[in-house]
Amino acid sequence: MSKPHTLPPVKPTLLLILLAAACLSSCGQKPSQSASTGNEAKPGKKIVVGFSQIGAESAWRTAETESIRSEAEKRGIKLNFSDAQQNQQNQIRALRTFLAQNVDAIILAPVVETGWEPALREIKKANIPVILVDRGIKVSDESLYTTLIASDFVNEGRLAAEWLGKRLNGKGNVVELQGTPGAAPAIDRKKGFEEGLAKFPEIKIVKSQSGDFNRAKGKEVMEAFLKAEGKNINALYAHNDDMALGAIQAIEEAGLKPGTDLIIVSIDGVKGAFDAMVAGKLNCTVECNPLLGPAAFDAIEAVLAGKSVPKKTVVKDEVFDQSIAKDVIASRKY
Ligand code: GZL
């Protein structure tokens, strides 16, 4: 049997150089400008960022998209934008497109918490940093993303429950419009609301269903709640303002007065919610700030400069109710 083919002996230093070159070319590493993370952008080259956005399902989402687009423009960063129309497969396709484009960084607003690992593993191999904005994901390996910039949705649910518990004097039947099934804000806002209601044992959630974070579905589900429960409903808790605004239409069409016959609390703090509070149709909204562009690009520029960033940045939120809506509406930025 012929002897196995062997390479002639080479000097150790040359071997090390060959091994380093082989590793860089074989595992698709972006050529590193420094010994540290290998994320560094090439000096003088325009930074290119891929942004996989969930969709345009709500005024909040539109405000987030505008914040990220305008911040990229302000910083002279090229943004490759993809609108997934709330479909995870479209987001995964967009992630793989950004990988093929060899972008410098990726911003992902993940529609749901699970199903991201295969695509994120491929992106990690290419050493492209992934910045999660506004919603978190569940992964077995936290190194599959660089950082998460989001509000504390459990706390938002708790704040809504505490406000409503006081407003109902601890007693009443609530219907709940949930967000998109499987989405971090829907899961956590439900969890937080239930935790907050634990202090008010005489307040019951009598109906709870998803309105998928959009106005039309919120109206449709509220119509069904009204048919089933009618005047038995004392309050509505909506996981976002858009569903609350749809529900307000359904309540009015049923001949009831939203904000009086039914107390309504929702989350986001968009302009439409403040208009509804001033009109007396919505009672309270818990702000969830969507203006994440500056924080997202601060993180990207830090990572590309080889600096470390915190694993999670919690965005501060605030409760606004009818008592202050008139005073603050003019200063609202989204
Ligand atoms: C929250 C965000 C939610 C908003 C909704 O960070 O993911 O999605 O509350 C939006 O308005 O549709």
Short mmCIF file of C-alpha atoms and ligand atoms in Angstrom, two decimals:
data_model
loop_
_atom_site.label_atom_id
_atom_site.label_comp_id
_atom_site.label_asym_id
_atom_site.label_seq_id
_atom_site.Cartn_x
_atom_site.Cartn_y
_atom_site.Cartn_z
CA MET A 1 0.00 0.00 0.00
CA SER A 2 1.53 3.40 -0.97
CA LYS A 3 2.59 5.65 1.92
CA PRO A 4 -0.05 8.42 2.78
CA HIS A 5 0.77 11.73 1.04
CA THR A 6 2.52 14.01 3.46
CA LEU A 7 3.47 17.66 3.15
CA PRO A 8 7.24 18.46 3.29
CA PRO A 9 8.28 19.75 6.79
CA VAL A 10 7.85 23.56 7.06
CA LYS A 11 9.39 26.13 9.46
CA PRO A 12 7.13 26.75 12.60
CA THR A 13 6.71 30.50 11.86
CA LEU A 14 5.62 29.87 8.29
CA LEU A 15 3.26 27.13 9.58
CA LEU A 16 1.63 29.61 11.99
CA ILE A 17 1.13 32.19 9.20
CA LEU A 18 -0.36 29.53 6.89
CA LEU A 19 -2.67 28.27 9.66
CA ALA A 20 -3.90 31.81 10.45
CA ALA A 21 -4.54 32.54 6.77
CA ALA A 22 -6.32 29.18 6.34
CA CYS A 23 -8.53 29.83 9.36
CA LEU A 24 -9.50 33.34 8.20
CA SER A 25 -10.33 32.20 4.66
CA SER A 26 -11.97 28.86 5.58
CA CYS A 27 -14.27 29.98 8.38
CA GLY A 28 -15.37 33.10 6.48
CA GLN A 29 -14.01 35.35 9.20
CA LYS A 30 -14.23 39.04 8.33
CA PRO A 31 -10.56 40.10 8.07
CA SER A 32 -9.88 41.60 11.48
CA GLN A 33 -8.21 45.03 11.67
CA SER A 34 -7.10 44.26 15.21
CA ALA A 35 -6.34 41.24 17.35
CA SER A 36 -9.51 41.76 19.46
CA THR A 37 -12.97 40.76 18.22
CA GLY A 38 -12.59 40.73 14.43
CA ASN A 39 -15.81 42.80 14.26
CA GLU A 40 -13.92 45.95 13.33
CA ALA A 41 -15.16 47.74 10.19
CA LYS A 42 -12.53 48.53 7.61
CA PRO A 43 -11.25 52.10 8.20
CA GLY A 44 -12.71 54.61 5.71
CA LYS A 45 -15.29 52.08 4.38
CA LYS A 46 -18.99 53.07 4.77
CA ILE A 47 -20.59 50.90 7.47
CA VAL A 48 -23.39 48.69 6.09
CA VAL A 49 -26.09 47.43 8.47
CA GLY A 50 -28.89 44.98 7.69
CA PHE A 51 -32.15 45.71 9.54
CA SER A 52 -34.78 42.94 9.72
CA GLN A 53 -37.96 44.71 10.88
CA ILE A 54 -41.10 42.80 11.89
CA GLY A 55 -43.55 44.80 9.79
CA ALA A 56 -45.75 47.89 10.01
CA GLU A 57 -48.53 46.47 12.21
CA SER A 58 -48.80 49.44 14.57
CA ALA A 59 -48.00 53.12 14.97
CA TRP A 60 -45.37 52.05 17.48
CA ARG A 61 -43.64 49.87 14.86
CA THR A 62 -43.69 52.68 12.33
CA ALA A 63 -42.11 55.03 14.87
CA GLU A 64 -39.37 52.47 15.61
CA THR A 65 -38.62 52.03 11.90
CA GLU A 66 -38.39 55.79 11.41
CA SER A 67 -36.06 56.13 14.41
CA ILE A 68 -33.67 53.51 13.03
CA ARG A 69 -33.80 54.75 9.44
CA SER A 70 -33.22 58.41 10.41
CA GLU A 71 -30.38 57.53 12.80
CA ALA A 72 -28.60 55.50 10.10
CA GLU A 73 -28.90 58.45 7.73
CA LYS A 74 -27.64 60.90 10.37
CA ARG A 75 -24.56 58.70 10.95
CA GLY A 76 -23.83 58.10 7.26
CA ILE A 77 -24.51 54.37 7.66
CA LYS A 78 -25.98 52.38 4.73
CA LEU A 79 -29.12 50.55 5.96
CA ASN A 80 -30.33 47.46 4.07
CA PHE A 81 -33.97 47.35 5.26
CA SER A 82 -36.35 44.38 5.16
CA ASP A 83 -40.04 44.47 6.24
CA ALA A 84 -41.12 40.90 7.12
CA GLN A 85 -44.88 41.61 7.28
CA GLN A 86 -44.90 39.86 10.69
CA ASN A 87 -43.66 36.59 9.16
CA GLN A 88 -40.68 34.89 10.84
CA GLN A 89 -39.63 33.03 7.68
CA ASN A 90 -39.29 36.37 5.90
CA GLN A 91 -37.09 37.59 8.75
CA ILE A 92 -34.89 34.47 8.55
CA ARG A 93 -34.58 34.94 4.78
CA ALA A 94 -33.55 38.56 5.38
CA LEU A 95 -30.91 37.47 7.93
CA ARG A 96 -29.39 35.08 5.39
CA THR A 97 -29.43 37.78 2.72
CA PHE A 98 -27.54 40.14 5.06
CA LEU A 99 -25.05 37.30 5.69
CA ALA A 100 -24.54 36.85 1.94
CA GLN A 101 -24.07 40.63 1.62
CA ASN A 102 -21.39 40.37 4.35
CA VAL A 103 -22.86 43.40 6.18
CA ASP A 104 -20.89 44.89 9.08
CA ALA A 105 -23.74 44.39 11.59
CA ILE A 106 -27.36 43.25 11.80
CA ILE A 107 -30.28 44.80 13.68
CA LEU A 108 -33.10 42.31 14.36
CA ALA A 109 -36.54 43.03 15.84
CA PRO A 110 -37.61 39.39 16.33
CA VAL A 111 -41.33 38.77 15.76
CA VAL A 112 -41.34 35.76 18.13
CA GLU A 113 -38.98 34.39 20.79
CA THR A 114 -37.94 31.04 19.25
CA GLY A 115 -36.68 29.55 15.97
CA TRP A 116 -33.66 31.80 15.40
CA GLU A 117 -30.70 29.52 16.30
CA PRO A 118 -29.76 28.01 12.88
CA ALA A 119 -29.59 31.39 11.12
CA LEU A 120 -27.87 33.08 14.06
CA ARG A 121 -25.24 30.29 14.16
CA GLU A 122 -24.37 30.92 10.51
CA ILE A 123 -24.11 34.66 11.23
CA LYS A 124 -21.95 34.08 14.29
CA LYS A 125 -19.53 31.99 12.18
CA ALA A 126 -19.11 35.03 9.92
CA ASN A 127 -18.43 37.14 13.00
CA ILE A 128 -21.24 39.63 12.24
CA PRO A 129 -22.63 41.27 15.42
CA VAL A 130 -26.42 40.98 15.93
CA ILE A 131 -28.20 43.76 17.83
CA LEU A 132 -31.70 42.76 19.06
CA VAL A 133 -34.09 45.68 19.39
CA ASP A 134 -37.49 45.86 21.15
CA ARG A 135 -38.09 42.12 21.60
CA GLY A 136 -35.94 39.34 23.08
CA ILE A 137 -35.35 35.75 21.92
CA LYS A 138 -34.92 32.40 23.64
CA VAL A 139 -31.63 30.70 22.61
CA SER A 140 -29.50 27.93 24.14
CA ASP A 141 -26.38 30.03 23.50
CA GLU A 142 -26.53 33.72 24.47
CA SER A 143 -23.44 34.43 22.38
CA LEU A 144 -25.65 34.12 19.27
CA TYR A 145 -26.52 37.78 19.72
CA THR A 146 -24.42 40.70 20.91
CA THR A 147 -26.94 42.76 22.88
CA LEU A 148 -30.68 43.38 23.45
CA ILE A 149 -32.14 46.87 23.70
CA ALA A 150 -35.76 46.66 24.94
CA SER A 151 -38.31 47.73 27.53
CA ASP A 152 -39.22 45.57 30.52
CA PHE A 153 -42.55 44.15 29.31
CA VAL A 154 -43.31 42.31 32.55
CA ASN A 155 -43.03 45.63 34.39
CA GLU A 156 -45.28 47.29 31.81
CA GLY A 157 -47.95 44.65 32.53
CA ARG A 158 -47.56 45.17 36.28
CA LEU A 159 -47.85 48.97 35.93
CA ALA A 160 -51.05 48.55 33.86
CA ALA A 161 -52.53 46.21 36.50
CA GLU A 162 -51.63 48.51 39.41
CA TRP A 163 -53.18 51.51 37.68
CA LEU A 164 -56.34 49.58 36.73
CA GLY A 165 -56.68 47.96 40.18
CA LYS A 166 -56.78 51.39 41.80
CA ARG A 167 -59.12 52.84 39.11
CA LEU A 168 -61.61 49.97 39.63
CA ASN A 169 -61.31 50.22 43.42
CA GLY A 170 -60.16 46.61 43.47
CA LYS A 171 -63.27 45.07 41.88
CA GLY A 172 -64.45 44.22 38.34
CA ASN A 173 -64.30 42.05 35.21
CA VAL A 174 -61.53 42.70 32.68
CA VAL A 175 -61.17 41.55 29.06
CA GLU A 176 -57.62 41.30 27.63
CA LEU A 177 -56.44 41.88 24.06
CA GLN A 178 -53.11 40.04 23.79
CA GLY A 179 -50.35 40.81 21.30
CA THR A 180 -48.90 38.43 18.69
CA PRO A 181 -48.80 34.80 19.96
CA GLY A 182 -45.23 33.81 20.89
CA ALA A 183 -43.93 37.40 20.90
CA ALA A 184 -41.92 38.47 23.95
CA PRO A 185 -44.10 41.54 24.66
CA ALA A 186 -47.29 39.47 24.47
CA ILE A 187 -45.95 36.74 26.77
CA ASP A 188 -44.45 39.16 29.29
CA ARG A 189 -47.20 41.79 29.34
CA LYS A 190 -49.71 39.03 30.13
CA LYS A 191 -47.39 37.65 32.85
CA GLY A 192 -46.84 41.08 34.41
CA PHE A 193 -50.54 41.99 34.32
CA GLU A 194 -51.49 38.75 36.11
CA GLU A 195 -48.74 39.34 38.70
CA GLY A 196 -50.04 42.88 39.27
CA LEU A 197 -53.65 41.69 39.61
CA ALA A 198 -52.62 39.26 42.38
CA LYS A 199 -53.00 42.27 44.73
CA PHE A 200 -56.62 42.69 43.58
CA PRO A 201 -58.31 39.28 44.06
CA GLU A 202 -61.77 40.69 43.19
CA ILE A 203 -60.65 41.72 39.70
CA LYS A 204 -61.09 38.87 37.21
CA ILE A 205 -59.89 38.44 33.61
CA VAL A 206 -63.08 37.07 32.03
CA LYS A 207 -61.87 36.91 28.39
CA SER A 208 -58.37 36.97 26.86
CA GLN A 209 -57.50 36.63 23.16
CA SER A 210 -54.88 37.82 20.67
CA GLY A 211 -55.56 40.87 18.51
CA ASP A 212 -52.06 40.46 16.96
CA PHE A 213 -51.03 44.02 17.91
CA ASN A 214 -53.14 45.56 15.14
CA ARG A 215 -56.15 47.87 15.15
CA ALA A 216 -58.46 45.85 12.85
CA LYS A 217 -58.00 42.60 14.80
CA GLY A 218 -58.37 44.47 18.09
CA LYS A 219 -61.77 45.78 16.93
CA GLU A 220 -62.86 42.34 15.71
CA VAL A 221 -61.94 40.56 18.96
CA MET A 222 -63.53 43.31 21.09
CA GLU A 223 -66.79 42.87 19.12
CA ALA A 224 -66.70 39.18 20.07
CA PHE A 225 -65.98 40.03 23.74
CA LEU A 226 -68.96 42.44 23.79
CA LYS A 227 -71.26 39.82 22.23
CA ALA A 228 -70.18 37.23 24.81
CA GLU A 229 -69.91 39.38 27.95
CA GLY A 230 -71.81 42.63 27.14
CA LYS A 231 -72.35 44.90 30.12
CA ASN A 232 -70.51 42.36 32.34
CA ILE A 233 -67.25 43.97 31.16
CA ASN A 234 -65.91 46.72 33.42
CA ALA A 235 -62.50 47.21 31.80
CA LEU A 236 -60.22 46.41 28.86
CA TYR A 237 -56.47 45.73 29.08
CA ALA A 238 -54.85 45.91 25.62
CA HIS A 239 -51.19 44.91 25.05
CA ASN A 240 -50.84 47.89 22.71
CA ASP A 241 -52.57 51.17 21.85
CA ASP A 242 -53.49 50.14 18.30
CA MET A 243 -55.64 47.26 19.53
CA ALA A 244 -57.16 49.56 22.18
CA LEU A 245 -58.07 52.11 19.48
CA GLY A 246 -59.74 49.37 17.44
CA ALA A 247 -61.60 48.19 20.53
CA ILE A 248 -62.78 51.76 21.22
CA GLN A 249 -64.48 51.75 17.79
CA ALA A 250 -66.22 48.45 18.64
CA ILE A 251 -67.34 49.78 22.05
CA GLU A 252 -68.84 52.91 20.46
CA GLU A 253 -70.57 50.85 17.74
CA ALA A 254 -72.12 48.77 20.55
CA GLY A 255 -73.65 51.98 21.94
CA LEU A 256 -71.34 52.17 24.97
CA LYS A 257 -69.04 55.00 26.08
CA PRO A 258 -65.34 53.94 26.06
CA GLY A 259 -63.45 55.46 28.98
CA THR A 260 -66.66 55.77 31.00
CA ASP A 261 -68.80 52.61 30.65
CA LEU A 262 -65.55 50.59 30.26
CA ILE A 263 -62.21 51.70 31.69
CA ILE A 264 -59.39 51.14 29.16
CA VAL A 265 -55.67 50.76 29.82
CA SER A 266 -53.13 49.94 27.11
CA ILE A 267 -49.38 50.07 26.39
CA ASP A 268 -47.11 51.97 23.95
CA GLY A 269 -47.86 55.66 24.47
CA VAL A 270 -48.34 56.53 20.77
CA LYS A 271 -49.89 59.84 19.71
CA GLY A 272 -53.25 58.21 18.93
CA ALA A 273 -53.48 57.07 22.54
CA PHE A 274 -52.92 60.60 23.82
CA ASP A 275 -55.57 61.93 21.43
CA ALA A 276 -57.99 59.26 22.75
CA MET A 277 -57.16 60.15 26.38
CA VAL A 278 -57.78 63.85 25.71
CA ALA A 279 -61.12 62.85 24.12
CA GLY A 280 -61.95 60.82 27.26
CA LYS A 281 -62.09 57.48 25.36
CA LEU A 282 -58.87 55.91 26.73
CA ASN A 283 -57.97 56.14 30.41
CA CYS A 284 -54.28 55.18 30.63
CA THR A 285 -51.32 54.13 28.48
CA VAL A 286 -47.99 52.73 29.70
CA GLU A 287 -45.23 54.13 27.52
CA CYS A 288 -42.92 51.68 25.67
CA ASN A 289 -40.40 53.90 23.95
CA PRO A 290 -39.85 52.93 20.27
CA LEU A 291 -37.13 55.52 19.55
CA LEU A 292 -34.34 52.91 19.69
CA GLY A 293 -32.25 54.15 16.74
CA PRO A 294 -29.60 56.07 18.71
CA ALA A 295 -29.02 53.23 21.22
CA ALA A 296 -28.88 50.61 18.44
CA PHE A 297 -26.24 52.49 16.45
CA ASP A 298 -24.25 53.41 19.59
CA ALA A 299 -24.01 49.66 20.24
CA ILE A 300 -23.01 48.90 16.65
CA GLU A 301 -20.33 51.59 16.55
CA ALA A 302 -18.95 50.40 19.91
CA VAL A 303 -18.76 46.76 18.76
CA LEU A 304 -17.15 47.70 15.43
CA ALA A 305 -14.57 49.71 17.37
CA GLY A 306 -13.74 46.55 19.33
CA LYS A 307 -15.42 47.72 22.56
CA SER A 308 -17.67 45.55 24.74
CA VAL A 309 -21.39 46.37 25.22
CA PRO A 310 -23.84 45.24 27.96
CA LYS A 311 -25.86 42.10 27.14
CA LYS A 312 -29.12 43.96 27.81
CA THR A 313 -30.14 47.63 27.96
CA VAL A 314 -33.56 48.24 29.56
CA VAL A 315 -35.44 51.20 28.08
CA LYS A 316 -37.18 53.37 30.70
CA ASP A 317 -40.99 53.53 30.55
CA GLU A 318 -43.58 55.82 32.18
CA VAL A 319 -47.33 55.71 32.94
CA PHE A 320 -49.56 58.40 31.41
CA ASP A 321 -53.26 58.72 32.24
CA GLN A 322 -56.08 61.14 31.41
CA SER A 323 -55.13 63.44 34.28
CA ILE A 324 -51.91 64.55 32.52
CA ALA A 325 -52.62 63.73 28.85
CA LYS A 326 -53.56 67.33 27.93
CA ASP A 327 -50.35 68.69 29.53
CA VAL A 328 -47.92 66.37 27.75
CA ILE A 329 -49.51 65.64 24.36
CA ALA A 330 -47.75 68.53 22.62
CA SER A 331 -44.32 67.26 23.73
CA ARG A 332 -44.77 63.67 22.52
CA LYS A 333 -42.10 62.61 20.02
CA TYR A 334 -44.00 59.68 18.42
C1 GZL B 1 -42.86 46.39 21.93
C2 GZL B 1 -43.19 46.06 20.49
C3 GZL B 1 -44.68 45.89 20.30
C4 GZL B 1 -45.50 47.16 20.52
C5 GZL B 1 -46.56 46.99 19.50
O1 GZL B 1 -41.45 46.52 22.07
O2 GZL B 1 -42.53 44.88 20.09
O3 GZL B 1 -44.89 45.51 18.93
O4 GZL B 1 -46.02 47.25 21.82
C6 GZL B 1 -45.75 46.49 18.32
O5 GZL B 1 -47.28 48.16 19.17
O6 GZL B 1 -46.55 45.99 17.33
#
